[in-house]
Amino acid sequence: VLNPTDDMQIMKEENVFGRQDFVEWVPEEYDDPRISREHIKIDFVEDHYVLSLAKPNVNVTKLNNSPIVGDETYNLKNTDEIDIASGRVVLRFEVDDISKSKDSDN
């Protein structure tokens, strides 16, 4: 499990995450066959983020304890939890408030 203070930045509109992205926090997971090299996708579509599986046949992945399936997409909101491969890696999704960061620059 990632340290709660560690962040993975999403900087592009289309992002694929897999075992190589989690090895910094969970080195033993690098060879874990339950986590695919391309496991999940998080994309920015029409002003919001969506989650989907990178491939339809990856191991159990859940959004807020509900399994995600096939090529469905799921809207993400703050504090959503993404559980990859039955608890091997659990991510919490958070969106920075751009308006707050702009206000603090003034």
Backbone atoms as SQL, in Angstrom:
CREATE TABLE atoms (id INTEGER PRIMARY KEY, chain TEXT, resi INTEGER, resn TEXT, atom TEXT, x REAL, y REAL, z REAL);
INSERT INTO atoms VALUES
  (1, 'A', 1, 'VAL', 'N', 0.854, -1.181, 0.000),
  (2, 'A', 1, 'VAL', 'CA', 0.000, 0.000, 0.000),
  (3, 'A', 1, 'VAL', 'C', 0.893, 1.235, 0.000),
  (4, 'A', 2, 'LEU', 'N', 0.534, 2.205, -0.818),
  (5, 'A', 2, 'LEU', 'CA', 1.313, 3.444, -0.883),
  (6, 'A', 2, 'LEU', 'C', 1.234, 4.182, 0.441),
  (7, 'A', 3, 'ASN', 'N', 2.305, 4.861, 0.791),
  (8, 'A', 3, 'ASN', 'CA', 2.283, 5.744, 1.940),
  (9, 'A', 3, 'ASN', 'C', 1.258, 6.839, 1.642),
  (10, 'A', 4, 'PRO', 'N', 0.389, 7.176, 2.578),
  (11, 'A', 4, 'PRO', 'CA', -0.653, 8.173, 2.306),
  (12, 'A', 4, 'PRO', 'C', -0.126, 9.522, 1.833),
  (13, 'A', 5, 'THR', 'N', 1.149, 9.802, 2.062),
  (14, 'A', 5, 'THR', 'CA', 1.688, 11.090, 1.622),
  (15, 'A', 5, 'THR', 'C', 2.312, 11.017, 0.233),
  (16, 'A', 6, 'ASP', 'N', 2.425, 9.822, -0.345),
  (17, 'A', 6, 'ASP', 'CA', 3.009, 9.675, -1.675),
  (18, 'A', 6, 'ASP', 'C', 1.960, 9.969, -2.741),
  (19, 'A', 7, 'ASP', 'N', 2.411, 10.608, -3.818),
  (20, 'A', 7, 'ASP', 'CA', 1.505, 10.967, -4.904),
  (21, 'A', 7, 'ASP', 'C', 1.994, 10.395, -6.221),
  (22, 'A', 8, 'MET', 'N', 1.056, 10.024, -7.066),
  (23, 'A', 8, 'MET', 'CA', 1.337, 9.721, -8.465),
  (24, 'A', 8, 'MET', 'C', 0.629, 10.817, -9.243),
  (25, 'A', 9, 'GLN', 'N', 1.366, 11.587, -9.982),
  (26, 'A', 9, 'GLN', 'CA', 0.780, 12.703, -10.721),
  (27, 'A', 9, 'GLN', 'C', 0.195, 12.223, -12.052),
  (28, 'A', 10, 'ILE', 'N', -0.968, 12.731, -12.384),
  (29, 'A', 10, 'ILE', 'CA', -1.579, 12.472, -13.691),
  (30, 'A', 10, 'ILE', 'C', -1.426, 13.766, -14.474),
  (31, 'A', 11, 'MET', 'N', -0.561, 13.732, -15.476),
  (32, 'A', 11, 'MET', 'CA', -0.216, 14.956, -16.185),
  (33, 'A', 11, 'MET', 'C', -0.719, 14.984, -17.632),
  (34, 'A', 12, 'LYS', 'N', -1.255, 13.869, -18.119),
  (35, 'A', 12, 'LYS', 'CA', -1.701, 13.800, -19.508),
  (36, 'A', 12, 'LYS', 'C', -3.185, 13.482, -19.539),
  (37, 'A', 13, 'GLU', 'N', -3.787, 13.616, -20.722),
  (38, 'A', 13, 'GLU', 'CA', -5.206, 13.296, -20.856),
  (39, 'A', 13, 'GLU', 'C', -5.454, 11.799, -20.894),
  (40, 'A', 14, 'GLU', 'N', -4.465, 11.013, -21.353),
  (41, 'A', 14, 'GLU', 'CA', -4.608, 9.563, -21.398),
  (42, 'A', 14, 'GLU', 'C', -3.429, 8.932, -20.659),
  (43, 'A', 15, 'ASN', 'N', -3.722, 8.078, -19.683),
  (44, 'A', 15, 'ASN', 'CA', -2.688, 7.490, -18.835),
  (45, 'A', 15, 'ASN', 'C', -2.962, 6.017, -18.619),
  (46, 'A', 16, 'VAL', 'N', -1.927, 5.201, -18.757),
  (47, 'A', 16, 'VAL', 'CA', -2.011, 3.779, -18.464),
  (48, 'A', 16, 'VAL', 'C', -1.046, 3.500, -17.317),
  (49, 'A', 17, 'PHE', 'N', -1.536, 2.790, -16.303),
  (50, 'A', 17, 'PHE', 'CA', -0.720, 2.449, -15.147),
  (51, 'A', 17, 'PHE', 'C', -0.671, 0.939, -14.989),
  (52, 'A', 18, 'GLY', 'N', 0.496, 0.448, -14.603),
  (53, 'A', 18, 'GLY', 'CA', 0.679, -0.978, -14.379),
  (54, 'A', 18, 'GLY', 'C', 1.785, -1.213, -13.380),
  (55, 'A', 19, 'ARG', 'N', 2.263, -2.462, -13.338),
  (56, 'A', 19, 'ARG', 'CA', 3.194, -2.836, -12.263),
  (57, 'A', 19, 'ARG', 'C', 4.428, -1.956, -12.209),
  (58, 'A', 20, 'GLN', 'N', 4.949, -1.480, -13.343),
  (59, 'A', 20, 'GLN', 'CA', 6.154, -0.636, -13.305),
  (60, 'A', 20, 'GLN', 'C', 5.888, 0.692, -12.603),
  (61, 'A', 21, 'ASP', 'N', 4.643, 1.139, -12.564),
  (62, 'A', 21, 'ASP', 'CA', 4.310, 2.407, -11.902),
  (63, 'A', 21, 'ASP', 'C', 4.244, 2.258, -10.386),
  (64, 'A', 22, 'PHE', 'N', 4.044, 1.033, -9.899),
  (65, 'A', 22, 'PHE', 'CA', 3.883, 0.814, -8.465),
  (66, 'A', 22, 'PHE', 'C', 5.148, 0.307, -7.792),
  (67, 'A', 23, 'VAL', 'N', 6.171, -0.044, -8.568),
  (68, 'A', 23, 'VAL', 'CA', 7.370, -0.682, -8.017),
  (69, 'A', 23, 'VAL', 'C', 8.121, 0.231, -7.043),
  (70, 'A', 24, 'GLU', 'N', 8.010, 1.539, -7.200),
  (71, 'A', 24, 'GLU', 'CA', 8.683, 2.463, -6.280),
  (72, 'A', 24, 'GLU', 'C', 8.193, 2.266, -4.838),
  (73, 'A', 25, 'TRP', 'N', 6.903, 2.001, -4.683),
  (74, 'A', 25, 'TRP', 'CA', 6.323, 1.878, -3.348),
  (75, 'A', 25, 'TRP', 'C', 6.231, 0.426, -2.887),
  (76, 'A', 26, 'VAL', 'N', 6.065, -0.477, -3.832),
  (77, 'A', 26, 'VAL', 'CA', 5.882, -1.882, -3.481),
  (78, 'A', 26, 'VAL', 'C', 6.799, -2.723, -4.363),
  (79, 'A', 27, 'PRO', 'N', 8.127, -2.721, -4.086),
  (80, 'A', 27, 'PRO', 'CA', 9.083, -3.382, -4.985),
  (81, 'A', 27, 'PRO', 'C', 8.792, -4.851, -5.243),
  (82, 'A', 28, 'GLU', 'N', 8.276, -5.555, -4.230),
  (83, 'A', 28, 'GLU', 'CA', 8.019, -6.977, -4.418),
  (84, 'A', 28, 'GLU', 'C', 6.892, -7.241, -5.407),
  (85, 'A', 29, 'GLU', 'N', 6.112, -6.218, -5.748),
  (86, 'A', 29, 'GLU', 'CA', 5.002, -6.386, -6.680),
  (87, 'A', 29, 'GLU', 'C', 5.464, -6.427, -8.129),
  (88, 'A', 30, 'TYR', 'N', 6.721, -6.087, -8.389),
  (89, 'A', 30, 'TYR', 'CA', 7.166, -5.994, -9.777),
  (90, 'A', 30, 'TYR', 'C', 6.977, -7.307, -10.526),
  (91, 'A', 31, 'ASP', 'N', 7.180, -8.412, -9.851),
  (92, 'A', 31, 'ASP', 'CA', 7.031, -9.713, -10.502),
  (93, 'A', 31, 'ASP', 'C', 5.696, -10.380, -10.175),
  (94, 'A', 32, 'ASP', 'N', 4.795, -9.664, -9.549),
  (95, 'A', 32, 'ASP', 'CA', 3.499, -10.238, -9.178),
  (96, 'A', 32, 'ASP', 'C', 2.624, -10.352, -10.424),
  (97, 'A', 33, 'PRO', 'N', 2.275, -11.578, -10.839),
  (98, 'A', 33, 'PRO', 'CA', 1.483, -11.737, -12.055),
  (99, 'A', 33, 'PRO', 'C', 0.052, -11.214, -11.926),
  (100, 'A', 34, 'ARG', 'N', -0.375, -10.898, -10.703),
  (101, 'A', 34, 'ARG', 'CA', -1.736, -10.366, -10.527),
  (102, 'A', 34, 'ARG', 'C', -1.845, -8.918, -10.972),
  (103, 'A', 35, 'ILE', 'N', -0.705, -8.245, -11.100),
  (104, 'A', 35, 'ILE', 'CA', -0.713, -6.859, -11.565),
  (105, 'A', 35, 'ILE', 'C', -0.124, -6.843, -12.968),
  (106, 'A', 36, 'SER', 'N', -0.924, -6.431, -13.929),
  (107, 'A', 36, 'SER', 'CA', -0.482, -6.434, -15.327),
  (108, 'A', 36, 'SER', 'C', 0.457, -5.283, -15.614),
  (109, 'A', 37, 'ARG', 'N', 1.254, -5.449, -16.664),
  (110, 'A', 37, 'ARG', 'CA', 2.128, -4.346, -17.090),
  (111, 'A', 37, 'ARG', 'C', 1.291, -3.131, -17.478),
  (112, 'A', 38, 'GLU', 'N', 0.139, -3.374, -18.069),
  (113, 'A', 38, 'GLU', 'CA', -0.835, -2.326, -18.374),
  (114, 'A', 38, 'GLU', 'C', -2.124, -2.756, -17.692),
  (115, 'A', 39, 'HIS', 'N', -2.432, -2.146, -16.556),
  (116, 'A', 39, 'HIS', 'CA', -3.533, -2.634, -15.728),
  (117, 'A', 39, 'HIS', 'C', -4.766, -1.724, -15.785),
  (118, 'A', 40, 'ILE', 'N', -4.562, -0.448, -15.492),
  (119, 'A', 40, 'ILE', 'CA', -5.700, 0.491, -15.513),
  (120, 'A', 40, 'ILE', 'C', -5.383, 1.690, -16.394),
  (121, 'A', 41, 'LYS', 'N', -6.454, 2.354, -16.831),
  (122, 'A', 41, 'LYS', 'CA', -6.325, 3.612, -17.558),
  (123, 'A', 41, 'LYS', 'C', -7.091, 4.674, -16.797),
  (124, 'A', 42, 'ILE', 'N', -6.499, 5.853, -16.697),
  (125, 'A', 42, 'ILE', 'CA', -7.205, 7.020, -16.158),
  (126, 'A', 42, 'ILE', 'C', -7.069, 8.110, -17.201),
  (127, 'A', 43, 'ASP', 'N', -8.203, 8.497, -17.760),
  (128, 'A', 43, 'ASP', 'CA', -8.227, 9.484, -18.836),
  (129, 'A', 43, 'ASP', 'C', -9.033, 10.703, -18.419),
  (130, 'A', 44, 'PHE', 'N', -8.679, 11.837, -18.994),
  (131, 'A', 44, 'PHE', 'CA', -9.430, 13.074, -18.769),
  (132, 'A', 44, 'PHE', 'C', -10.323, 13.286, -19.985),
  (133, 'A', 45, 'VAL', 'N', -11.634, 13.202, -19.774),
  (134, 'A', 45, 'VAL', 'CA', -12.601, 13.279, -20.865),
  (135, 'A', 45, 'VAL', 'C', -13.700, 14.266, -20.484),
  (136, 'A', 46, 'GLU', 'N', -13.910, 15.278, -21.304),
  (137, 'A', 46, 'GLU', 'CA', -15.005, 16.234, -21.095),
  (138, 'A', 46, 'GLU', 'C', -15.076, 16.753, -19.656),
  (139, 'A', 47, 'ASP', 'N', -13.981, 17.321, -19.170),
  (140, 'A', 47, 'ASP', 'CA', -13.912, 17.979, -17.857),
  (141, 'A', 47, 'ASP', 'C', -13.947, 17.052, -16.645),
  (142, 'A', 48, 'HIS', 'N', -13.743, 15.748, -16.821),
  (143, 'A', 48, 'HIS', 'CA', -13.659, 14.862, -15.659),
  (144, 'A', 48, 'HIS', 'C', -12.765, 13.663, -15.980),
  (145, 'A', 49, 'TYR', 'N', -12.351, 12.967, -14.939),
  (146, 'A', 49, 'TYR', 'CA', -11.498, 11.794, -15.092),
  (147, 'A', 49, 'TYR', 'C', -12.351, 10.538, -15.109),
  (148, 'A', 50, 'VAL', 'N', -11.927, 9.579, -15.940),
  (149, 'A', 50, 'VAL', 'CA', -12.610, 8.292, -16.001),
  (150, 'A', 50, 'VAL', 'C', -11.594, 7.172, -15.832),
  (151, 'A', 51, 'LEU', 'N', -12.041, 6.100, -15.213),
  (152, 'A', 51, 'LEU', 'CA', -11.233, 4.914, -14.973),
  (153, 'A', 51, 'LEU', 'C', -11.739, 3.779, -15.840),
  (154, 'A', 52, 'SER', 'N', -10.818, 3.003, -16.392),
  (155, 'A', 52, 'SER', 'CA', -11.175, 1.777, -17.100),
  (156, 'A', 52, 'SER', 'C', -10.008, 0.806, -16.986),
  (157, 'A', 53, 'LEU', 'N', -10.250, -0.427, -17.374),
  (158, 'A', 53, 'LEU', 'CA', -9.179, -1.414, -17.409),
  (159, 'A', 53, 'LEU', 'C', -8.373, -1.200, -18.674),
  (160, 'A', 54, 'ALA', 'N', -7.067, -1.363, -18.579),
  (161, 'A', 54, 'ALA', 'CA', -6.215, -1.208, -19.760),
  (162, 'A', 54, 'ALA', 'C', -6.471, -2.338, -20.751),
  (163, 'A', 55, 'LYS', 'N', -6.779, -3.523, -20.224),
  (164, 'A', 55, 'LYS', 'CA', -7.125, -4.698, -21.029),
  (165, 'A', 55, 'LYS', 'C', -8.310, -5.370, -20.341),
  (166, 'A', 56, 'PRO', 'N', -9.205, -5.964, -21.091),
  (167, 'A', 56, 'PRO', 'CA', -10.396, -6.544, -20.454),
  (168, 'A', 56, 'PRO', 'C', -10.130, -7.755, -19.565),
  (169, 'A', 57, 'ASN', 'N', -8.946, -8.362, -19.650),
  (170, 'A', 57, 'ASN', 'CA', -8.710, -9.595, -18.900),
  (171, 'A', 57, 'ASN', 'C', -7.731, -9.446, -17.739),
  (172, 'A', 58, 'VAL', 'N', -7.570, -8.253, -17.165),
  (173, 'A', 58, 'VAL', 'CA', -6.687, -8.096, -16.007),
  (174, 'A', 58, 'VAL', 'C', -7.371, -8.664, -14.770),
  (175, 'A', 59, 'ASN', 'N', -6.577, -8.925, -13.732),
  (176, 'A', 59, 'ASN', 'CA', -7.123, -9.478, -12.496),
  (177, 'A', 59, 'ASN', 'C', -8.062, -8.489, -11.811),
  (178, 'A', 60, 'VAL', 'N', -8.767, -9.008, -10.819),
  (179, 'A', 60, 'VAL', 'CA', -9.804, -8.241, -10.132),
  (180, 'A', 60, 'VAL', 'C', -9.320, -6.844, -9.762),
  (181, 'A', 61, 'THR', 'N', -10.068, -5.861, -10.204),
  (182, 'A', 61, 'THR', 'CA', -9.798, -4.467, -9.898),
  (183, 'A', 61, 'THR', 'C', -11.123, -3.859, -9.468),
  (184, 'A', 62, 'LYS', 'N', -11.087, -3.095, -8.381),
  (185, 'A', 62, 'LYS', 'CA', -12.332, -2.552, -7.833),
  (186, 'A', 62, 'LYS', 'C', -12.258, -1.039, -7.705),
  (187, 'A', 63, 'LEU', 'N', -13.394, -0.410, -7.864),
  (188, 'A', 63, 'LEU', 'CA', -13.567, 1.020, -7.596),
  (189, 'A', 63, 'LEU', 'C', -14.545, 1.111, -6.436),
  (190, 'A', 64, 'ASN', 'N', -14.074, 1.603, -5.303),
  (191, 'A', 64, 'ASN', 'CA', -14.897, 1.706, -4.094),
  (192, 'A', 64, 'ASN', 'C', -15.566, 0.373, -3.756),
  (193, 'A', 65, 'ASN', 'N', -14.781, -0.694, -3.788),
  (194, 'A', 65, 'ASN', 'CA', -15.199, -2.055, -3.445),
  (195, 'A', 65, 'ASN', 'C', -16.136, -2.721, -4.450),
  (196, 'A', 66, 'SER', 'N', -16.392, -2.101, -5.590),
  (197, 'A', 66, 'SER', 'CA', -17.198, -2.726, -6.641),
  (198, 'A', 66, 'SER', 'C', -16.298, -3.076, -7.816),
  (199, 'A', 67, 'PRO', 'N', -16.354, -4.321, -8.298),
  (200, 'A', 67, 'PRO', 'CA', -15.492, -4.721, -9.412),
  (201, 'A', 67, 'PRO', 'C', -15.758, -3.889, -10.665),
  (202, 'A', 68, 'ILE', 'N', -14.682, -3.540, -11.369),
  (203, 'A', 68, 'ILE', 'CA', -14.847, -2.895, -12.666),
  (204, 'A', 68, 'ILE', 'C', -14.601, -3.967, -13.725),
  (205, 'A', 69, 'VAL', 'N', -15.277, -3.824, -14.849),
  (206, 'A', 69, 'VAL', 'CA', -15.277, -4.910, -15.828),
  (207, 'A', 69, 'VAL', 'C', -15.005, -4.417, -17.239),
  (208, 'A', 70, 'GLY', 'N', -14.437, -5.350, -18.022),
  (209, 'A', 70, 'GLY', 'CA', -14.280, -5.194, -19.459),
  (210, 'A', 70, 'GLY', 'C', -13.869, -3.832, -19.927),
  (211, 'A', 71, 'ASP', 'N', -14.600, -3.309, -20.885),
  (212, 'A', 71, 'ASP', 'CA', -14.249, -2.008, -21.448),
  (213, 'A', 71, 'ASP', 'C', -15.202, -0.905, -20.979),
  (214, 'A', 72, 'GLU', 'N', -15.823, -1.097, -19.804),
  (215, 'A', 72, 'GLU', 'CA', -16.659, -0.049, -19.212),
  (216, 'A', 72, 'GLU', 'C', -15.771, 1.087, -18.704),
  (217, 'A', 73, 'THR', 'N', -16.314, 2.294, -18.647),
  (218, 'A', 73, 'THR', 'CA', -15.606, 3.414, -18.029),
  (219, 'A', 73, 'THR', 'C', -16.394, 3.883, -16.811),
  (220, 'A', 74, 'TYR', 'N', -15.672, 4.386, -15.825),
  (221, 'A', 74, 'TYR', 'CA', -16.263, 4.791, -14.554),
  (222, 'A', 74, 'TYR', 'C', -15.789, 6.197, -14.228),
  (223, 'A', 75, 'ASN', 'N', -16.718, 7.104, -13.944),
  (224, 'A', 75, 'ASN', 'CA', -16.354, 8.466, -13.574),
  (225, 'A', 75, 'ASN', 'C', -15.679, 8.450, -12.208),
  (226, 'A', 76, 'LEU', 'N', -14.570, 9.173, -12.094),
  (227, 'A', 76, 'LEU', 'CA', -13.848, 9.270, -10.833),
  (228, 'A', 76, 'LEU', 'C', -14.183, 10.567, -10.126),
  (229, 'A', 77, 'LYS', 'N', -14.250, 10.496, -8.803),
  (230, 'A', 77, 'LYS', 'CA', -14.444, 11.697, -7.991),
  (231, 'A', 77, 'LYS', 'C', -13.490, 11.641, -6.813),
  (232, 'A', 78, 'ASN', 'N', -13.298, 12.761, -6.162),
  (233, 'A', 78, 'ASN', 'CA', -12.349, 12.837, -5.044),
  (234, 'A', 78, 'ASN', 'C', -12.605, 11.747, -4.020),
  (235, 'A', 79, 'THR', 'N', -11.539, 11.183, -3.526),
  (236, 'A', 79, 'THR', 'CA', -11.453, 10.148, -2.496),
  (237, 'A', 79, 'THR', 'C', -11.915, 8.762, -2.961),
  (238, 'A', 80, 'ASP', 'N', -12.194, 8.580, -4.250),
  (239, 'A', 80, 'ASP', 'CA', -12.481, 7.236, -4.749),
  (240, 'A', 80, 'ASP', 'C', -11.262, 6.353, -4.504),
  (241, 'A', 81, 'GLU', 'N', -11.499, 5.077, -4.179),
  (242, 'A', 81, 'GLU', 'CA', -10.409, 4.141, -3.974),
  (243, 'A', 81, 'GLU', 'C', -10.388, 3.114, -5.096),
  (244, 'A', 82, 'ILE', 'N', -9.204, 2.929, -5.663),
  (245, 'A', 82, 'ILE', 'CA', -8.990, 1.968, -6.735),
  (246, 'A', 82, 'ILE', 'C', -8.141, 0.840, -6.152),
  (247, 'A', 83, 'ASP', 'N', -8.712, -0.344, -6.086),
  (248, 'A', 83, 'ASP', 'CA', -8.052, -1.520, -5.519),
  (249, 'A', 83, 'ASP', 'C', -7.598, -2.406, -6.676),
  (250, 'A', 84, 'ILE', 'N', -6.290, -2.568, -6.796),
  (251, 'A', 84, 'ILE', 'CA', -5.708, -3.318, -7.905),
  (252, 'A', 84, 'ILE', 'C', -5.278, -4.693, -7.413),
  (253, 'A', 85, 'ALA', 'N', -5.835, -5.743, -8.029),
  (254, 'A', 85, 'ALA', 'CA', -5.466, -7.133, -7.755),
  (255, 'A', 85, 'ALA', 'C', -5.708, -7.511, -6.293),
  (256, 'A', 86, 'SER', 'N', -6.920, -7.307, -5.840),
  (257, 'A', 86, 'SER', 'CA', -7.353, -7.735, -4.496),
  (258, 'A', 86, 'SER', 'C', -6.465, -7.212, -3.380),
  (259, 'A', 87, 'GLY', 'N', -6.237, -5.910, -3.385),
  (260, 'A', 87, 'GLY', 'CA', -5.515, -5.260, -2.296),
  (261, 'A', 87, 'GLY', 'C', -4.011, -5.198, -2.444),
  (262, 'A', 88, 'ARG', 'N', -3.457, -5.675, -3.557),
  (263, 'A', 88, 'ARG', 'CA', -2.005, -5.597, -3.731),
  (264, 'A', 88, 'ARG', 'C', -1.564, -4.140, -3.774),
  (265, 'A', 89, 'VAL', 'N', -2.327, -3.295, -4.446),
  (266, 'A', 89, 'VAL', 'CA', -2.075, -1.848, -4.472),
  (267, 'A', 89, 'VAL', 'C', -3.433, -1.169, -4.365),
  (268, 'A', 90, 'VAL', 'N', -3.567, -0.222, -3.445),
  (269, 'A', 90, 'VAL', 'CA', -4.802, 0.547, -3.300),
  (270, 'A', 90, 'VAL', 'C', -4.450, 2.016, -3.475),
  (271, 'A', 91, 'LEU', 'N', -5.119, 2.655, -4.432),
  (272, 'A', 91, 'LEU', 'CA', -4.878, 4.067, -4.721),
  (273, 'A', 91, 'LEU', 'C', -6.091, 4.882, -4.313),
  (274, 'A', 92, 'ARG', 'N', -5.851, 6.100, -3.834),
  (275, 'A', 92, 'ARG', 'CA', -6.953, 7.028, -3.589),
  (276, 'A', 92, 'ARG', 'C', -6.833, 8.144, -4.618),
  (277, 'A', 93, 'PHE', 'N', -7.913, 8.375, -5.343),
  (278, 'A', 93, 'PHE', 'CA', -7.935, 9.385, -6.402),
  (279, 'A', 93, 'PHE', 'C', -8.305, 10.735, -5.792),
  (280, 'A', 94, 'GLU', 'N', -7.490, 11.751, -6.088),
  (281, 'A', 94, 'GLU', 'CA', -7.779, 13.111, -5.633),
  (282, 'A', 94, 'GLU', 'C', -7.427, 14.090, -6.731),
  (283, 'A', 95, 'VAL', 'N', -8.291, 15.079, -6.917),
  (284, 'A', 95, 'VAL', 'CA', -8.056, 16.130, -7.908),
  (285, 'A', 95, 'VAL', 'C', -7.685, 17.400, -7.165),
  (286, 'A', 96, 'ASP', 'N', -6.569, 18.004, -7.567),
  (287, 'A', 96, 'ASP', 'CA', -6.195, 19.294, -6.989),
  (288, 'A', 96, 'ASP', 'C', -7.220, 20.332, -7.394),
  (289, 'A', 97, 'ASP', 'N', -7.529, 21.242, -6.481),
  (290, 'A', 97, 'ASP', 'CA', -8.437, 22.340, -6.783),
  (291, 'A', 97, 'ASP', 'C', -7.632, 23.457, -7.433),
  (292, 'A', 98, 'ILE', 'N', -7.755, 23.562, -8.748),
  (293, 'A', 98, 'ILE', 'CA', -6.970, 24.548, -9.506),
  (294, 'A', 98, 'ILE', 'C', -7.303, 25.969, -9.065),
  (295, 'A', 99, 'SER', 'N', -8.556, 26.233, -8.752),
  (296, 'A', 99, 'SER', 'CA', -8.931, 27.600, -8.360),
  (297, 'A', 99, 'SER', 'C', -8.243, 27.998, -7.055),
  (298, 'A', 100, 'LYS', 'N', -8.073, 27.079, -6.112),
  (299, 'A', 100, 'LYS', 'CA', -7.389, 27.404, -4.860),
  (300, 'A', 100, 'LYS', 'C', -5.927, 27.717, -5.108),
  (301, 'A', 101, 'SER', 'N', -5.268, 26.943, -5.966),
  (302, 'A', 101, 'SER', 'CA', -3.846, 27.197, -6.218),
  (303, 'A', 101, 'SER', 'C', -3.657, 28.528, -6.955),
  (304, 'A', 102, 'LYS', 'N', -4.593, 28.905, -7.794),
  (305, 'A', 102, 'LYS', 'CA', -4.494, 30.203, -8.476),
  (306, 'A', 102, 'LYS', 'C', -4.689, 31.339, -7.473),
  (307, 'A', 103, 'ASP', 'N', -5.638, 31.155, -6.518),
  (308, 'A', 103, 'ASP', 'CA', -5.882, 32.194, -5.520),
  (309, 'A', 103, 'ASP', 'C', -4.659, 32.402, -4.630),
  (310, 'A', 104, 'SER', 'N', -3.939, 31.328, -4.316),
  (311, 'A', 104, 'SER', 'CA', -2.795, 31.464, -3.423),
  (312, 'A', 104, 'SER', 'C', -1.616, 32.132, -4.107),
  (313, 'A', 105, 'ASP', 'N', -1.628, 32.214, -5.431),
  (314, 'A', 105, 'ASP', 'CA', -0.540, 32.888, -6.151),
  (315, 'A', 105, 'ASP', 'C', -0.681, 34.401, -6.104),
  (316, 'A', 106, 'ASN', 'N', -1.842, 34.903, -5.719),
  (317, 'A', 106, 'ASN', 'CA', -2.078, 36.356, -5.712),
  (318, 'A', 106, 'ASN', 'C', -1.607, 36.998, -4.436);
